[in-house]
Amino acid sequence: MTTSITRRQEATQADVAKAIQRSGIQWRSTLFHAGLLLLLLTTLVILLVLLADIMIKAWPTFAERGVSFVTDGLSLNPETAGVFTGIMGSIAIAVIVILLAFPIGVSSAIYLEEYAPDTRLSRFLDTTVRNLAGVPSIVYGLLGGSTDGKNVIAAGITMSALVLPIVIITASEAIRAVPDSIREAGYGVGATKWEVVRSHVMPSALPGILTGTVLTLARAIGETAPLLVIGVATGYFAPPGDATFVDQITGSYTALPVIVFSWSRQTQAEFADTLAPAAIIVLLVVLFVLNGAAIWLRNKTENRW
Amino acid sequence: MTQQLTLEDLAGDAKRRNRERRVKVLFVAAGLVSIAVSILIILSLAGEAWSFISQVDLSSLWTVGWFPRRGLYDIPTLIIATTIIAGIGMLVAIPLGLGAAAYLAEYASPRARRWLKPTVEILAGIPSVVLGFWALTFISPEVVARIFSSAKPFTMMAAGLGVGVLITPLVATVSEDAMKAVPMSLREASYGLGADRAVTVRKVVFPAALSGIVASMILALSRAIGETMIVFMAAGAVGGALRTFNPLDPGQTMTAAIAALATGSDQVAGQGLTFQSLFFVGLLLFLITLALNSLSNRFVRKYREQY
Amino acid sequence: MKKLTKIVVLAAALSLFVAACSSSSDDTTTTTEASGGDGGLTGSLLISGSSTVEPVSALNAEAWRAIHPEVGVTVEGPGTGDGFAKFCAGETDISDASRAIKEEEAADCEANGIEFIELLFAIDGLSVLTSTNNDAVSCVSFSDLYALLGPESTGFTSWSDADGLAGELDGTNAPYPDADLVVTAPGEESGTYDSFVEIVLEDIADERGQDAATRPDYTASANDNVIIEGISGSDTSLGWVGYAFFLANQDKVSALEVDGGDGCVGPTPETIADGTYPIARPLFIYVNKAKAEESEALVSYVDYYLSDEGLNSVDQAGYVRLADYGPVREVWETRTTGAADL
């Protein structure tokens, strides 16, 4: 161990000697314990107050509107405004993220963990991924905004770029957690690298990868800022009755978090008072289900070796 | 009798090797996507940012405030507001996050931990637009306005507190990981010398986990600087802001300035370099967070290597 | 064990995907199922332009589409200028506008062979507001507003700070009371800000060689409810919002009379509609004539817009109806093209 640690140990000894001689040690220790607990509880209380406040505000909407709030579309009329269009948009974005970010991200992770020799390129790639993960989401919005499409495809591609580094990092961690013995067993029977990856590493790493992906999806669904920069509908739109799939995905769209934002600054008071909180509850339910799935997956697969 | 094994046989059949090569090319290509994304970001920002900085009247970069629609691009306004809001956020998140992390890592029973940790993670999963709404409709009227009667409906204080709530779980989870990574032997050595838990946590676990804790703080700072929606909604979602050091005034951070310009009406926009200024601010933001993240990664690597 | 996990994981992934796909196809089925209406019209309409007009167009689109559920409608509000740019490129069917089309915009339309029908359907009045407790001031002229809110007023924290500046202008009510000047108003990104500058400040600013803008140092908000709060929060406040918000909050704030050169007039539906209240702007929709000839849906929508039923949306959005809809309906029925002012 380094010398600095040794110095710290000496300091500790002196401290301990002093501490033992003092009679106050018991209550000081208790106080420290209580202080930490208080800080943790404060954090939890903030969460509780937040949820309670939003729920109380949202309650009138659900009481009066019931399911129709979830099945009605975007509207500037507070009596008929619902979140259906937003849910559709968010699902469409999520599907694009699954189709784009997931395969590219997992492949990158496999390359980084299984194939890449420790060269300048792979180290550069690793640094790039870590740095990309920290780029503010609105910067991705500027990137997506410089393309001309104000549709769900542009939004989905931008969100895919946004979550790609997170998919890579979580997938890398899951792959790294697979013990080498599993790989060696594969090589031992004459498998090639790809065969080992495909039938030994991936099955073992998949639950971990999936946990990460589900959490990533939650992130993509909750993001708002990039969509505002790319351009997203906040007024009214409805596709024609004979709209094809292509018409729908290249037409106007909106997303759940964007609805929360635009309602919070709508001038009719009902929007900010109760409709936006109700939209938040719908958004949170979607995210909690995803998070719950991730935690369930993790608990199911923890400590397997 | 015994078959002669050639080098050819050991290499396996050609079809398999070809597939192996193709698969590898595919993986390398996937890896290069990230680099491509980085290059695209830099290119899309740098071009417009350059046309801004090369054409802008330099005196308009130092005026009364950030009013891009009337040609006043006071960058210090944005930097000051960003610093104030991120600072308030850190003042909230450091004690709460570290306290929660230390309790979870050192005091909580395994059973309690199984419940407490996911709860903290729930907080981490709350989208920033929700916290923005809450900062505007709860923190601002119920907390800030009660403590400071002079506060306006939109304040950097409310936004900063909201950002603090956003980054607390980040500090908590990353710091907790770092404390958990401290080997048991160090704690046992401390107990062996007669130290109690409080002393062990403060004098042994904390110093040993320091690089991880510092990393968590830098990450949180970078997240606070890059946060858009909370600031945009709670600190005044408008096109401009005066330069001010008072946290009870409305303010405009770099991120909120981009969002405000992108969502406004066109009638006054598009004058001169308004559009380009957006990309200049974006580039600035990109470089600042890049620097912070590289720094934090360095610290993370340090604590990974230590044990 | 491993096999089980694999199956679970695959099933989870699959169900997620299927759920996603099936719900997006749900979208199509719900819209088709709802086609019980008697409209029989098809196609789609694209309406863009002023964010001020957007609520009226959106409310009308929603109500009208209940009768014609097979027609697709998109209403956007990027701003009047952006709207005309698209309209004159032939991209939109209707352009919403909170001002008349400008000469260069009309020329742009003409160059692209786009003929338009200009329909003035409502008036938006801007109310200059102060606290209900403020009895020192009851009427302001454009010069007063310039002295208190114009570009040269930057830094004034008391009403009386503007006395000197007011001395250089004609027709002011100076000296002003020595009381805190607390200004809350829409931000620069809003159309209401724009209209205020154009109607009240621009001429005086031009004369004095100043930028046509307000002072930057006031509390700006994108939310009109917040502006009302700000104005009612101080006894000597000043600010402006759309007439609708004054109307909804008469208990909290009071509107000052405004002198636009012809004496003090307070905002009422009558004074706004007949043009005697000076701070008002017309709201238009511009219809692409060629598209109206092709699309029955577009004709039906505009018919609805100008019908008594459609005009309810004008009230709902908080704007003022015209005194007489005969002329504008005439313009529409005869498909008269061109701008009245040019």
PDB file of N, CA and C in Angstrom, chain A residues 74-77 80 84 88 91 95 98-99 182 200 203-204 206-207 210 217 234-243 248 252 264-269 290 296-297 300-301 304, chain C residues 1-2 4-6 8-9 12-13 16-17 20 23-24 27-28 30-32 42-44 54-55 58-59 61-62 65 69-76 222-225 245 316:
ATOM      1  N   LEU A  74     -54.070  14.648 -27.399  1.00  0.00           N
ATOM      2  CA  LEU A  74     -53.622  16.007 -27.133  1.00  0.00           C
ATOM      3  C   LEU A  74     -54.735  17.003 -27.458  1.00  0.00           C
ATOM      4  N   SER A  75     -54.910  18.009 -26.604  1.00  0.00           N
ATOM      5  CA  SER A  75     -55.955  18.994 -26.851  1.00  0.00           C
ATOM      6  C   SER A  75     -55.666  20.242 -26.041  1.00  0.00           C
ATOM      7  N   LEU A  76     -56.159  21.379 -26.510  1.00  0.00           N
ATOM      8  CA  LEU A  76     -56.004  22.607 -25.732  1.00  0.00           C
ATOM      9  C   LEU A  76     -57.251  22.872 -24.912  1.00  0.00           C
ATOM     10  N   ASN A  77     -58.210  21.957 -24.987  1.00  0.00           N
ATOM     11  CA  ASN A  77     -59.419  22.065 -24.202  1.00  0.00           C
ATOM     12  C   ASN A  77     -59.240  21.217 -22.937  1.00  0.00           C
ATOM     13  N   THR A  80     -61.077  17.842 -22.490  1.00  0.00           N
ATOM     14  CA  THR A  80     -60.865  16.657 -23.317  1.00  0.00           C
ATOM     15  C   THR A  80     -59.383  16.319 -23.482  1.00  0.00           C
ATOM     16  N   PHE A  84     -52.918  10.216 -24.399  1.00  0.00           N
ATOM     17  CA  PHE A  84     -52.759   9.066 -25.294  1.00  0.00           C
ATOM     18  C   PHE A  84     -51.688   9.301 -26.364  1.00  0.00           C
ATOM     19  N   MET A  88     -48.186   7.173 -27.062  1.00  0.00           N
ATOM     20  CA  MET A  88     -47.814   6.596 -28.356  1.00  0.00           C
ATOM     21  C   MET A  88     -46.447   7.091 -28.797  1.00  0.00           C
ATOM     22  N   ILE A  91     -43.710   5.517 -26.742  1.00  0.00           N
ATOM     23  CA  ILE A  91     -43.494   4.112 -27.110  1.00  0.00           C
ATOM     24  C   ILE A  91     -42.726   4.036 -28.426  1.00  0.00           C
ATOM     25  N   VAL A  95     -39.225   2.168 -29.015  1.00  0.00           N
ATOM     26  CA  VAL A  95     -39.011   1.088 -29.980  1.00  0.00           C
ATOM     27  C   VAL A  95     -37.790   1.395 -30.850  1.00  0.00           C
ATOM     28  N   ILE A  98     -34.752   0.742 -28.866  1.00  0.00           N
ATOM     29  CA  ILE A  98     -34.472  -0.694 -28.750  1.00  0.00           C
ATOM     30  C   ILE A  98     -33.838  -1.207 -30.047  1.00  0.00           C
ATOM     31  N   LEU A  99     -34.374  -0.757 -31.174  1.00  0.00           N
ATOM     32  CA  LEU A  99     -33.887  -1.269 -32.453  1.00  0.00           C
ATOM     33  C   LEU A  99     -32.504  -0.728 -32.806  1.00  0.00           C
ATOM     34  N   ILE A 182     -15.832 -19.458 -17.551  1.00  0.00           N
ATOM     35  CA  ILE A 182     -16.892 -19.770 -18.510  1.00  0.00           C
ATOM     36  C   ILE A 182     -16.342 -19.740 -19.929  1.00  0.00           C
ATOM     37  N   HIS A 200     -21.569 -18.748 -24.788  1.00  0.00           N
ATOM     38  CA  HIS A 200     -21.142 -18.833 -23.386  1.00  0.00           C
ATOM     39  C   HIS A 200     -21.261 -17.498 -22.672  1.00  0.00           C
ATOM     40  N   PRO A 203     -25.206 -15.583 -23.040  1.00  0.00           N
ATOM     41  CA  PRO A 203     -26.298 -16.080 -22.189  1.00  0.00           C
ATOM     42  C   PRO A 203     -26.084 -15.700 -20.724  1.00  0.00           C
ATOM     43  N   SER A 204     -24.826 -15.719 -20.259  1.00  0.00           N
ATOM     44  CA  SER A 204     -24.578 -15.386 -18.863  1.00  0.00           C
ATOM     45  C   SER A 204     -24.701 -13.900 -18.612  1.00  0.00           C
ATOM     46  N   LEU A 206     -26.537 -11.791 -20.428  1.00  0.00           N
ATOM     47  CA  LEU A 206     -27.784 -11.205 -20.930  1.00  0.00           C
ATOM     48  C   LEU A 206     -28.674 -10.567 -19.863  1.00  0.00           C
ATOM     49  N   PRO A 207     -28.883 -11.247 -18.720  1.00  0.00           N
ATOM     50  CA  PRO A 207     -29.736 -10.596 -17.713  1.00  0.00           C
ATOM     51  C   PRO A 207     -29.189  -9.248 -17.286  1.00  0.00           C
ATOM     52  N   LEU A 210     -29.741  -6.785 -20.019  1.00  0.00           N
ATOM     53  CA  LEU A 210     -31.149  -6.413 -20.117  1.00  0.00           C
ATOM     54  C   LEU A 210     -31.544  -5.447 -19.010  1.00  0.00           C
ATOM     55  N   LEU A 217     -33.847   2.570 -21.209  1.00  0.00           N
ATOM     56  CA  LEU A 217     -35.125   2.874 -21.844  1.00  0.00           C
ATOM     57  C   LEU A 217     -35.883   3.891 -20.998  1.00  0.00           C
ATOM     58  N   THR A 234     -46.931  20.553 -29.626  1.00  0.00           N
ATOM     59  CA  THR A 234     -47.531  20.769 -28.318  1.00  0.00           C
ATOM     60  C   THR A 234     -48.973  21.247 -28.457  1.00  0.00           C
ATOM     61  N   GLY A 235     -49.417  21.515 -29.662  1.00  0.00           N
ATOM     62  CA  GLY A 235     -50.771  22.021 -29.874  1.00  0.00           C
ATOM     63  C   GLY A 235     -51.758  20.902 -30.109  1.00  0.00           C
ATOM     64  N   TYR A 236     -52.235  20.784 -31.344  1.00  0.00           N
ATOM     65  CA  TYR A 236     -53.204  19.743 -31.650  1.00  0.00           C
ATOM     66  C   TYR A 236     -52.829  19.079 -32.955  1.00  0.00           C
ATOM     67  N   PHE A 237     -52.900  17.779 -32.988  1.00  0.00           N
ATOM     68  CA  PHE A 237     -52.773  17.098 -34.267  1.00  0.00           C
ATOM     69  C   PHE A 237     -53.472  15.754 -34.182  1.00  0.00           C
ATOM     70  N   ALA A 238     -53.925  15.310 -35.307  1.00  0.00           N
ATOM     71  CA  ALA A 238     -54.560  14.005 -35.385  1.00  0.00           C
ATOM     72  C   ALA A 238     -54.293  13.478 -36.776  1.00  0.00           C
ATOM     73  N   PRO A 239     -53.887  12.231 -36.896  1.00  0.00           N
ATOM     74  CA  PRO A 239     -53.606  11.684 -38.231  1.00  0.00           C
ATOM     75  C   PRO A 239     -54.914  11.426 -38.953  1.00  0.00           C
ATOM     76  N   PRO A 240     -54.891  11.474 -40.289  1.00  0.00           N
ATOM     77  CA  PRO A 240     -56.110  11.159 -41.027  1.00  0.00           C
ATOM     78  C   PRO A 240     -56.478   9.686 -40.852  1.00  0.00           C
ATOM     79  N   GLY A 241     -57.736   9.384 -41.091  1.00  0.00           N
ATOM     80  CA  GLY A 241     -58.219   8.024 -40.890  1.00  0.00           C
ATOM     81  C   GLY A 241     -57.486   6.999 -41.742  1.00  0.00           C
ATOM     82  N   ASP A 242     -57.021   7.415 -42.928  1.00  0.00           N
ATOM     83  CA  ASP A 242     -56.371   6.454 -43.816  1.00  0.00           C
ATOM     84  C   ASP A 242     -54.852   6.543 -43.753  1.00  0.00           C
ATOM     85  N   ALA A 243     -54.330   7.087 -42.649  1.00  0.00           N
ATOM     86  CA  ALA A 243     -52.883   7.256 -42.544  1.00  0.00           C
ATOM     87  C   ALA A 243     -52.189   5.908 -42.528  1.00  0.00           C
ATOM     88  N   GLN A 248     -47.650   8.004 -40.301  1.00  0.00           N
ATOM     89  CA  GLN A 248     -47.674   8.255 -38.859  1.00  0.00           C
ATOM     90  C   GLN A 248     -46.294   8.540 -38.294  1.00  0.00           C
ATOM     91  N   SER A 252     -46.454  14.530 -37.365  1.00  0.00           N
ATOM     92  CA  SER A 252     -46.258  15.169 -36.063  1.00  0.00           C
ATOM     93  C   SER A 252     -46.265  14.118 -34.955  1.00  0.00           C
ATOM     94  N   SER A 264     -47.556  22.570 -18.239  1.00  0.00           N
ATOM     95  CA  SER A 264     -47.183  23.359 -17.063  1.00  0.00           C
ATOM     96  C   SER A 264     -47.146  24.842 -17.389  1.00  0.00           C
ATOM     97  N   ARG A 265     -47.056  25.198 -18.675  1.00  0.00           N
ATOM     98  CA  ARG A 265     -47.077  26.622 -18.983  1.00  0.00           C
ATOM     99  C   ARG A 265     -48.239  27.030 -19.872  1.00  0.00           C
ATOM    100  N   GLN A 266     -49.228  26.166 -19.933  1.00  0.00           N
ATOM    101  CA  GLN A 266     -50.465  26.505 -20.631  1.00  0.00           C
ATOM    102  C   GLN A 266     -51.207  27.558 -19.801  1.00  0.00           C
ATOM    103  N   THR A 267     -51.899  28.471 -20.473  1.00  0.00           N
ATOM    104  CA  THR A 267     -52.461  29.579 -19.700  1.00  0.00           C
ATOM    105  C   THR A 267     -53.725  29.220 -18.916  1.00  0.00           C
ATOM    106  N   GLN A 268     -54.541  28.287 -19.421  1.00  0.00           N
ATOM    107  CA  GLN A 268     -55.701  27.913 -18.597  1.00  0.00           C
ATOM    108  C   GLN A 268     -55.203  27.199 -17.350  1.00  0.00           C
ATOM    109  N   ALA A 269     -55.680  27.653 -16.185  1.00  0.00           N
ATOM    110  CA  ALA A 269     -55.131  27.186 -14.921  1.00  0.00           C
ATOM    111  C   ALA A 269     -55.257  25.666 -14.734  1.00  0.00           C
ATOM    112  N   LEU A 290     -40.889   0.003 -15.506  1.00  0.00           N
ATOM    113  CA  LEU A 290     -39.604  -0.338 -16.126  1.00  0.00           C
ATOM    114  C   LEU A 290     -38.525  -0.552 -15.061  1.00  0.00           C
ATOM    115  N   TRP A 296     -36.124  -6.339 -10.486  1.00  0.00           N
ATOM    116  CA  TRP A 296     -36.516  -7.745 -10.400  1.00  0.00           C
ATOM    117  C   TRP A 296     -35.508  -8.622 -11.135  1.00  0.00           C
ATOM    118  N   LEU A 297     -35.132  -8.168 -12.347  1.00  0.00           N
ATOM    119  CA  LEU A 297     -34.152  -8.916 -13.131  1.00  0.00           C
ATOM    120  C   LEU A 297     -32.834  -9.019 -12.391  1.00  0.00           C
ATOM    121  N   LYS A 300     -32.984 -11.355  -9.421  1.00  0.00           N
ATOM    122  CA  LYS A 300     -33.118 -12.735  -9.854  1.00  0.00           C
ATOM    123  C   LYS A 300     -31.776 -13.312 -10.280  1.00  0.00           C
ATOM    124  N   THR A 301     -30.877 -12.428 -10.693  1.00  0.00           N
ATOM    125  CA  THR A 301     -29.646 -12.935 -11.284  1.00  0.00           C
ATOM    126  C   THR A 301     -28.410 -12.596 -10.474  1.00  0.00           C
ATOM    127  N   ARG A 304     -24.624 -15.159  -9.057  1.00  0.00           N
ATOM    128  CA  ARG A 304     -24.864 -16.480  -9.621  1.00  0.00           C
ATOM    129  C   ARG A 304     -23.611 -17.336  -9.598  1.00  0.00           C
TER     130      ARG A 304
ATOM    131  N   MET C   1     -31.475 -23.696 -14.726  1.00  0.00           N
ATOM    132  CA  MET C   1     -31.501 -22.340 -14.154  1.00  0.00           C
ATOM    133  C   MET C   1     -31.206 -21.324 -15.250  1.00  0.00           C
ATOM    134  N   LYS C   2     -30.094 -21.571 -15.944  1.00  0.00           N
ATOM    135  CA  LYS C   2     -29.673 -20.622 -16.959  1.00  0.00           C
ATOM    136  C   LYS C   2     -30.686 -20.561 -18.099  1.00  0.00           C
ATOM    137  N   LEU C   4     -33.797 -21.226 -17.909  1.00  0.00           N
ATOM    138  CA  LEU C   4     -35.000 -20.550 -17.420  1.00  0.00           C
ATOM    139  C   LEU C   4     -34.850 -19.041 -17.575  1.00  0.00           C
ATOM    140  N   THR C   5     -33.685 -18.550 -17.100  1.00  0.00           N
ATOM    141  CA  THR C   5     -33.438 -17.106 -17.183  1.00  0.00           C
ATOM    142  C   THR C   5     -33.534 -16.646 -18.622  1.00  0.00           C
ATOM    143  N   LYS C   6     -32.932 -17.466 -19.477  1.00  0.00           N
ATOM    144  CA  LYS C   6     -32.901 -17.100 -20.884  1.00  0.00           C
ATOM    145  C   LYS C   6     -34.321 -16.964 -21.427  1.00  0.00           C
ATOM    146  N   VAL C   8     -37.069 -16.444 -19.703  1.00  0.00           N
ATOM    147  CA  VAL C   8     -37.744 -15.312 -19.071  1.00  0.00           C
ATOM    148  C   VAL C   8     -37.340 -14.013 -19.767  1.00  0.00           C
ATOM    149  N   VAL C   9     -36.030 -13.902 -19.965  1.00  0.00           N
ATOM    150  CA  VAL C   9     -35.493 -12.686 -20.556  1.00  0.00           C
ATOM    151  C   VAL C   9     -36.024 -12.486 -21.968  1.00  0.00           C
ATOM    152  N   ALA C  12     -39.601 -11.518 -21.864  1.00  0.00           N
ATOM    153  CA  ALA C  12     -39.767 -10.130 -21.440  1.00  0.00           C
ATOM    154  C   ALA C  12     -39.498  -9.197 -22.613  1.00  0.00           C
ATOM    155  N   ALA C  13     -38.391  -9.470 -23.298  1.00  0.00           N
ATOM    156  CA  ALA C  13     -38.017  -8.617 -24.422  1.00  0.00           C
ATOM    157  C   ALA C  13     -39.099  -8.669 -25.502  1.00  0.00           C
ATOM    158  N   LEU C  16     -42.315  -6.911 -24.485  1.00  0.00           N
ATOM    159  CA  LEU C  16     -42.135  -5.454 -24.526  1.00  0.00           C
ATOM    160  C   LEU C  16     -42.311  -4.970 -25.963  1.00  0.00           C
ATOM    161  N   PHE C  17     -41.676  -5.727 -26.861  1.00  0.00           N
ATOM    162  CA  PHE C  17     -41.691  -5.333 -28.257  1.00  0.00           C
ATOM    163  C   PHE C  17     -43.090  -5.470 -28.847  1.00  0.00           C
ATOM    164  N   ALA C  20     -45.280  -2.789 -27.639  1.00  0.00           N
ATOM    165  CA  ALA C  20     -45.009  -1.533 -28.325  1.00  0.00           C
ATOM    166  C   ALA C  20     -45.658  -1.515 -29.703  1.00  0.00           C
ATOM    167  N   SER C  23     -49.518  -1.573 -29.593  1.00  0.00           N
ATOM    168  CA  SER C  23     -50.176  -0.324 -29.196  1.00  0.00           C
ATOM    169  C   SER C  23     -50.088   0.710 -30.299  1.00  0.00           C
ATOM    170  N   SER C  24     -48.995   0.665 -31.090  1.00  0.00           N
ATOM    171  CA  SER C  24     -48.988   1.670 -32.150  1.00  0.00           C
ATOM    172  C   SER C  24     -50.004   1.321 -33.220  1.00  0.00           C
ATOM    173  N   ASP C  27     -53.406   2.602 -32.247  1.00  0.00           N
ATOM    174  CA  ASP C  27     -53.598   3.989 -32.612  1.00  0.00           C
ATOM    175  C   ASP C  27     -54.434   4.091 -33.880  1.00  0.00           C
ATOM    176  N   THR C  28     -54.032   3.295 -34.890  1.00  0.00           N
ATOM    177  CA  THR C  28     -54.742   3.325 -36.161  1.00  0.00           C
ATOM    178  C   THR C  28     -56.175   2.843 -35.983  1.00  0.00           C
ATOM    179  N   THR C  30     -58.117   2.795 -33.337  1.00  0.00           N
ATOM    180  CA  THR C  30     -59.020   3.694 -32.625  1.00  0.00           C
ATOM    181  C   THR C  30     -59.496   4.799 -33.543  1.00  0.00           C
ATOM    182  N   THR C  31     -58.559   5.320 -34.352  1.00  0.00           N
ATOM    183  CA  THR C  31     -58.984   6.419 -35.208  1.00  0.00           C
ATOM    184  C   THR C  31     -59.999   5.931 -36.246  1.00  0.00           C
ATOM    185  N   THR C  32     -59.815   4.702 -36.727  1.00  0.00           N
ATOM    186  CA  THR C  32     -60.764   4.216 -37.718  1.00  0.00           C
ATOM    187  C   THR C  32     -62.107   3.914 -37.055  1.00  0.00           C
ATOM    188  N   THR C  42     -62.151  13.278 -46.393  1.00  0.00           N
ATOM    189  CA  THR C  42     -60.862  12.656 -46.117  1.00  0.00           C
ATOM    190  C   THR C  42     -59.749  13.654 -46.405  1.00  0.00           C
ATOM    191  N   GLY C  43     -58.511  13.173 -46.287  1.00  0.00           N
ATOM    192  CA  GLY C  43     -57.362  14.032 -46.543  1.00  0.00           C
ATOM    193  C   GLY C  43     -56.791  14.566 -45.253  1.00  0.00           C
ATOM    194  N   SER C  44     -55.903  15.566 -45.375  1.00  0.00           N
ATOM    195  CA  SER C  44     -55.380  16.139 -44.139  1.00  0.00           C
ATOM    196  C   SER C  44     -55.082  17.622 -44.333  1.00  0.00           C
ATOM    197  N   GLU C  54     -52.858  29.989 -32.495  1.00  0.00           N
ATOM    198  CA  GLU C  54     -52.852  28.527 -32.408  1.00  0.00           C
ATOM    199  C   GLU C  54     -53.986  27.944 -31.553  1.00  0.00           C
ATOM    200  N   PRO C  55     -54.260  28.514 -30.337  1.00  0.00           N
ATOM    201  CA  PRO C  55     -55.343  27.929 -29.532  1.00  0.00           C
ATOM    202  C   PRO C  55     -56.689  27.929 -30.249  1.00  0.00           C
ATOM    203  N   ALA C  58     -56.595  25.324 -32.955  1.00  0.00           N
ATOM    204  CA  ALA C  58     -56.555  23.979 -32.380  1.00  0.00           C
ATOM    205  C   ALA C  58     -57.914  23.592 -31.808  1.00  0.00           C
ATOM    206  N   LEU C  59     -58.554  24.519 -31.084  1.00  0.00           N
ATOM    207  CA  LEU C  59     -59.881  24.224 -30.523  1.00  0.00           C
ATOM    208  C   LEU C  59     -60.871  23.953 -31.648  1.00  0.00           C
ATOM    209  N   ALA C  61     -60.117  22.917 -34.666  1.00  0.00           N
ATOM    210  CA  ALA C  61     -59.736  21.673 -35.335  1.00  0.00           C
ATOM    211  C   ALA C  61     -60.305  20.481 -34.582  1.00  0.00           C
ATOM    212  N   GLU C  62     -60.199  20.547 -33.268  1.00  0.00           N
ATOM    213  CA  GLU C  62     -60.666  19.424 -32.455  1.00  0.00           C
ATOM    214  C   GLU C  62     -62.184  19.264 -32.556  1.00  0.00           C
ATOM    215  N   ARG C  65     -63.174  18.208 -36.085  1.00  0.00           N
ATOM    216  CA  ARG C  65     -62.777  16.839 -36.417  1.00  0.00           C
ATOM    217  C   ARG C  65     -63.699  15.806 -35.765  1.00  0.00           C
ATOM    218  N   PRO C  69     -64.071  12.779 -38.625  1.00  0.00           N
ATOM    219  CA  PRO C  69     -62.949  12.081 -37.970  1.00  0.00           C
ATOM    220  C   PRO C  69     -61.948  11.466 -38.935  1.00  0.00           C
ATOM    221  N   GLU C  70     -62.273  11.387 -40.233  1.00  0.00           N
ATOM    222  CA  GLU C  70     -61.329  10.763 -41.162  1.00  0.00           C
ATOM    223  C   GLU C  70     -60.257  11.726 -41.634  1.00  0.00           C
ATOM    224  N   VAL C  71     -60.442  13.002 -41.351  1.00  0.00           N
ATOM    225  CA  VAL C  71     -59.485  13.991 -41.830  1.00  0.00           C
ATOM    226  C   VAL C  71     -58.374  14.170 -40.793  1.00  0.00           C
ATOM    227  N   GLY C  72     -57.146  14.203 -41.279  1.00  0.00           N
ATOM    228  CA  GLY C  72     -56.030  14.468 -40.376  1.00  0.00           C
ATOM    229  C   GLY C  72     -55.808  15.973 -40.262  1.00  0.00           C
ATOM    230  N   VAL C  73     -55.533  16.455 -39.054  1.00  0.00           N
ATOM    231  CA  VAL C  73     -55.286  17.887 -38.868  1.00  0.00           C
ATOM    232  C   VAL C  73     -54.046  18.064 -38.009  1.00  0.00           C
ATOM    233  N   THR C  74     -53.180  18.968 -38.406  1.00  0.00           N
ATOM    234  CA  THR C  74     -52.042  19.332 -37.568  1.00  0.00           C
ATOM    235  C   THR C  74     -52.040  20.841 -37.399  1.00  0.00           C
ATOM    236  N   VAL C  75     -51.989  21.309 -36.163  1.00  0.00           N
ATOM    237  CA  VAL C  75     -51.927  22.741 -35.887  1.00  0.00           C
ATOM    238  C   VAL C  75     -50.617  23.015 -35.151  1.00  0.00           C
ATOM    239  N   GLU C  76     -49.807  23.895 -35.714  1.00  0.00           N
ATOM    240  CA  GLU C  76     -48.547  24.260 -35.056  1.00  0.00           C
ATOM    241  C   GLU C  76     -48.534  25.760 -34.770  1.00  0.00           C
ATOM    242  N   ALA C 222     -43.176  33.399 -19.176  1.00  0.00           N
ATOM    243  CA  ALA C 222     -43.895  32.833 -20.306  1.00  0.00           C
ATOM    244  C   ALA C 222     -45.309  32.454 -19.887  1.00  0.00           C
ATOM    245  N   ASN C 223     -45.589  32.514 -18.579  1.00  0.00           N
ATOM    246  CA  ASN C 223     -46.887  32.079 -18.079  1.00  0.00           C
ATOM    247  C   ASN C 223     -47.689  33.293 -17.617  1.00  0.00           C
ATOM    248  N   ASP C 224     -48.829  33.533 -18.275  1.00  0.00           N
ATOM    249  CA  ASP C 224     -49.607  34.721 -17.962  1.00  0.00           C
ATOM    250  C   ASP C 224     -50.119  34.737 -16.527  1.00  0.00           C
ATOM    251  N   ASN C 225     -50.375  33.556 -15.971  1.00  0.00           N
ATOM    252  CA  ASN C 225     -50.836  33.518 -14.579  1.00  0.00           C
ATOM    253  C   ASN C 225     -49.770  34.062 -13.644  1.00  0.00           C
ATOM    254  N   PHE C 245     -56.579  37.708 -19.936  1.00  0.00           N
ATOM    255  CA  PHE C 245     -56.074  37.435 -18.592  1.00  0.00           C
ATOM    256  C   PHE C 245     -56.439  38.525 -17.619  1.00  0.00           C
ATOM    257  N   GLN C 316     -63.311  31.317 -25.975  1.00  0.00           N
ATOM    258  CA  GLN C 316     -62.625  30.356 -25.117  1.00  0.00           C
ATOM    259  C   GLN C 316     -61.132  30.675 -25.002  1.00  0.00           C
TER     260      GLN C 316
END
